[in-house]
Short mmCIF file of C-alpha atoms in Angstrom, two decimals:
data_model
loop_
_atom_site.label_atom_id
_atom_site.label_comp_id
_atom_site.label_asym_id
_atom_site.label_seq_id
_atom_site.Cartn_x
_atom_site.Cartn_y
_atom_site.Cartn_z
CA UNK A 19 -2.11 50.81 46.65
CA UNK A 20 0.50 51.80 49.23
CA UNK A 21 3.76 50.06 48.45
CA UNK A 22 5.71 49.42 51.62
CA UNK A 23 8.31 47.07 50.20
CA UNK A 24 10.25 46.92 46.95
CA UNK A 25 13.55 45.90 45.39
CA UNK A 26 14.75 48.18 42.62
CA UNK A 27 16.88 47.27 39.61
CA UNK A 28 17.79 49.54 36.70
CA UNK A 29 14.55 48.75 34.81
CA UNK A 30 12.32 47.04 37.36
CA UNK A 31 10.67 47.43 40.71
CA UNK A 32 10.03 44.09 42.41
CA UNK A 33 7.10 44.38 44.79
CA UNK A 34 4.34 42.33 46.41
CA UNK A 35 1.41 41.64 44.13
CA UNK A 36 -2.12 42.79 44.98
CA UNK A 37 -5.65 42.34 43.74
CA UNK A 38 -5.16 45.51 41.69
CA UNK A 39 -2.70 43.50 39.58
CA UNK A 40 -5.07 40.64 38.70
CA UNK A 41 -5.91 41.74 35.16
CA UNK A 42 -2.24 42.12 34.22
CA UNK A 43 -1.33 38.80 35.85
CA UNK A 44 -4.18 37.03 34.09
CA UNK A 45 -2.54 37.69 30.71
CA UNK A 46 0.38 35.38 31.45
CA UNK A 47 -1.15 33.16 34.17
CA UNK A 48 -3.67 31.99 31.55
CA UNK A 49 -1.16 31.57 28.71
CA UNK A 50 -0.41 27.88 28.01
CA UNK A 51 3.08 28.76 26.69
CA UNK A 52 3.94 30.35 30.03
CA UNK A 53 2.55 27.73 32.39
CA UNK A 54 3.64 24.72 30.36
CA UNK A 55 6.71 24.04 32.52
CA UNK A 56 5.49 25.27 35.89
CA UNK A 57 3.17 23.54 38.36
CA UNK A 58 0.16 25.83 37.97
CA UNK A 59 -2.57 25.15 35.49
CA UNK A 60 -3.75 27.79 33.05
CA UNK A 61 -5.62 30.09 35.40
CA UNK A 62 -8.95 31.83 35.01
CA UNK A 63 -9.49 35.21 36.67
CA UNK A 64 -10.94 33.65 39.83
CA UNK A 65 -7.87 31.42 40.17
CA UNK A 66 -5.52 34.39 39.76
CA UNK A 67 -7.42 36.21 42.49
CA UNK A 68 -7.13 33.17 44.76
CA UNK A 69 -3.39 32.89 44.06
CA UNK A 70 -2.79 36.58 44.80
CA UNK A 71 -4.79 36.35 48.02
CA UNK A 72 -2.55 33.44 49.07
CA UNK A 73 0.74 35.26 48.39
CA UNK A 74 2.45 36.25 51.65
CA UNK A 75 2.65 39.93 52.56
CA UNK A 76 5.58 41.78 54.11
CA UNK A 77 7.25 41.57 56.49
CA UNK A 78 8.52 38.36 54.93
CA UNK A 79 9.76 35.47 57.06
CA UNK A 80 11.41 32.18 56.24
CA UNK A 81 10.97 30.29 59.49
CA UNK A 82 9.04 27.20 58.42
CA UNK A 83 9.38 24.91 55.43
CA UNK A 84 7.24 26.28 52.61
CA UNK A 85 7.35 29.88 53.93
CA UNK A 86 7.63 31.91 50.75
CA UNK A 87 8.03 35.28 49.07
CA UNK A 88 6.40 36.22 45.76
CA UNK A 89 7.22 39.52 44.07
CA UNK A 90 5.97 40.96 40.81
CA UNK A 91 8.27 42.68 38.34
CA UNK A 92 7.01 46.12 37.38
CA UNK A 93 8.62 48.01 34.52
CA UNK A 94 9.57 51.38 35.95
CA UNK A 95 8.92 53.28 32.73
CA UNK A 96 5.41 51.90 32.02
CA UNK A 97 4.10 50.36 35.25
CA UNK A 98 3.41 47.08 33.41
CA UNK A 99 3.77 43.82 35.31
CA UNK A 100 6.12 41.71 33.22
CA UNK A 101 6.76 38.70 35.46
CA UNK A 102 7.27 37.47 38.97
CA UNK A 103 9.78 35.74 41.22
CA UNK A 104 9.14 33.35 44.04
CA UNK A 105 11.25 31.68 46.67
CA UNK A 106 10.39 29.25 49.40
CA UNK A 107 12.21 27.70 52.31
CA UNK A 108 13.05 24.07 51.58
CA UNK A 109 15.07 23.38 54.74
CA UNK A 110 15.70 25.62 57.71
CA UNK A 111 18.34 23.26 59.14
CA UNK A 112 20.18 23.20 55.80
CA UNK A 113 19.50 26.89 55.07
CA UNK A 114 18.19 26.05 51.60
CA UNK A 115 15.71 27.99 49.49
CA UNK A 116 14.10 27.21 46.16
CA UNK A 117 13.78 30.02 43.62
CA UNK A 118 11.61 30.33 40.52
CA UNK A 119 10.59 32.90 37.94
CA UNK A 120 7.86 33.49 35.37
CA UNK A 121 7.96 36.03 32.55
CA UNK A 122 5.15 37.54 30.50
CA UNK A 123 5.76 36.30 26.92
CA UNK A 124 5.73 39.83 25.50
CA UNK A 125 8.92 40.42 27.51
CA UNK A 126 10.79 37.18 26.82
CA UNK A 127 14.46 37.45 25.80
CA UNK A 128 14.93 41.00 27.06
CA UNK A 129 17.08 40.17 30.10
CA UNK A 130 14.31 41.03 32.56
CA UNK A 131 14.18 37.58 34.18
CA UNK A 132 17.93 37.74 34.81
CA UNK A 133 17.73 41.30 36.17
CA UNK A 134 14.84 40.46 38.48
CA UNK A 135 16.12 37.10 39.69
CA UNK A 136 19.64 38.35 40.29
CA UNK A 137 18.28 41.13 42.51
CA UNK A 138 15.82 38.78 44.21
CA UNK A 139 18.47 36.20 45.10
CA UNK A 140 20.80 38.94 46.29
CA UNK A 141 18.04 40.32 48.52
CA UNK A 142 17.35 36.83 49.92
CA UNK A 143 21.02 36.32 50.83
CA UNK A 144 21.16 39.75 52.47
CA UNK A 145 17.99 39.28 54.51
CA UNK A 146 17.80 35.59 55.42
CA UNK A 147 20.13 32.93 56.75
CA UNK A 148 20.60 31.17 53.41
CA UNK A 149 23.49 28.87 52.54
CA UNK A 150 22.15 27.31 49.33
CA UNK A 151 19.71 28.28 46.60
CA UNK A 152 18.22 25.74 44.19
CA UNK A 153 16.11 25.97 41.07
CA UNK A 154 14.18 22.94 39.82
CA UNK A 155 13.69 23.25 36.07
CA UNK A 156 11.72 21.06 33.67
CA UNK A 157 14.24 19.66 31.17
CA UNK A 158 11.99 20.79 28.32
CA UNK A 159 12.69 24.39 29.33
CA UNK A 160 16.32 25.05 28.33
CA UNK A 161 15.78 28.83 28.46
CA UNK A 162 15.32 28.63 32.24
CA UNK A 163 18.38 26.40 32.52
CA UNK A 164 20.45 29.02 30.68
CA UNK A 165 19.16 31.66 33.07
CA UNK A 166 20.16 29.56 36.09
CA UNK A 167 23.65 29.16 34.62
CA UNK A 168 23.92 32.89 33.91
CA UNK A 169 23.01 33.49 37.56
CA UNK A 170 26.01 31.36 38.59
CA UNK A 171 24.11 28.19 39.41
CA UNK A 172 25.44 24.72 38.52
CA UNK A 173 23.59 21.69 37.21
CA UNK A 174 23.70 19.16 40.05
CA UNK A 175 21.19 16.55 38.99
CA UNK A 176 19.03 15.26 36.20
CA UNK A 177 16.10 13.69 38.02
CA UNK A 178 14.29 11.27 35.77
CA UNK A 179 10.49 11.30 35.93
CA UNK A 180 10.67 12.96 39.34
CA UNK A 181 7.57 15.16 39.08
CA UNK A 182 4.08 14.18 38.00
CA UNK A 183 2.39 17.30 36.69
CA UNK A 184 -0.34 18.03 34.22
CA UNK A 185 -0.93 14.34 33.62
CA UNK A 186 2.61 13.27 32.83
CA UNK A 187 5.88 12.35 34.47
CA UNK A 188 8.54 15.00 33.90
CA UNK A 189 12.30 14.94 34.13
CA UNK A 190 13.77 17.81 36.12
CA UNK A 191 17.14 19.47 36.28
CA UNK A 192 18.24 20.69 39.67
CA UNK A 193 20.47 23.72 39.56
CA UNK A 194 22.05 25.04 42.74
CA UNK A 195 24.59 27.44 44.10
CA UNK A 196 26.13 27.96 47.49
CA UNK A 197 26.45 31.39 49.01
CA UNK A 198 30.25 31.06 48.77
CA UNK A 199 30.00 30.34 45.02
CA UNK A 200 27.79 33.24 44.11
CA UNK A 201 29.23 36.30 42.48
CA UNK A 202 29.78 39.17 44.89
CA UNK A 203 26.88 41.05 43.27
CA UNK A 204 24.54 38.36 44.63
CA UNK A 205 25.82 38.42 48.19
CA UNK A 206 28.60 35.84 47.78
#
């Protein structure tokens, strides 16, 4: 695979995902612990292939609501895919994006989600006209809430039974941060 786009951090290379990555992605896309708090179901191989085929390719644009960017996190020292970040345009007029992250369980609690998401948000602020970034987090997932706070985001809302997913109504926390509030390292 020819990689034409990447974001580098000390331990990771964030890059577009390809069909060559399907077997590594399947490990965590099919893990019920991983997908419990995100909108996807546990995925079979065919569903991972379909998802990867739907991911946008560079050059990335955020011109229309729902335009998105999905990047995998590759450990530089092993080449293993250990997670992924996504962002999507929620409002062009309000210059607002939504950001999310998913980590392979073997790599939980190693600071990789923070490292990747910090770089990803910084890249988004450098490359797009973004005023506000939000993260919608299932209240049953306090680890993601702690990550949002570590990234400099603030809890703005507790939305009761605001999302119906996987057969149940879920409460969500909305975390957000304005460009002007972000630490300088993130483009603030």
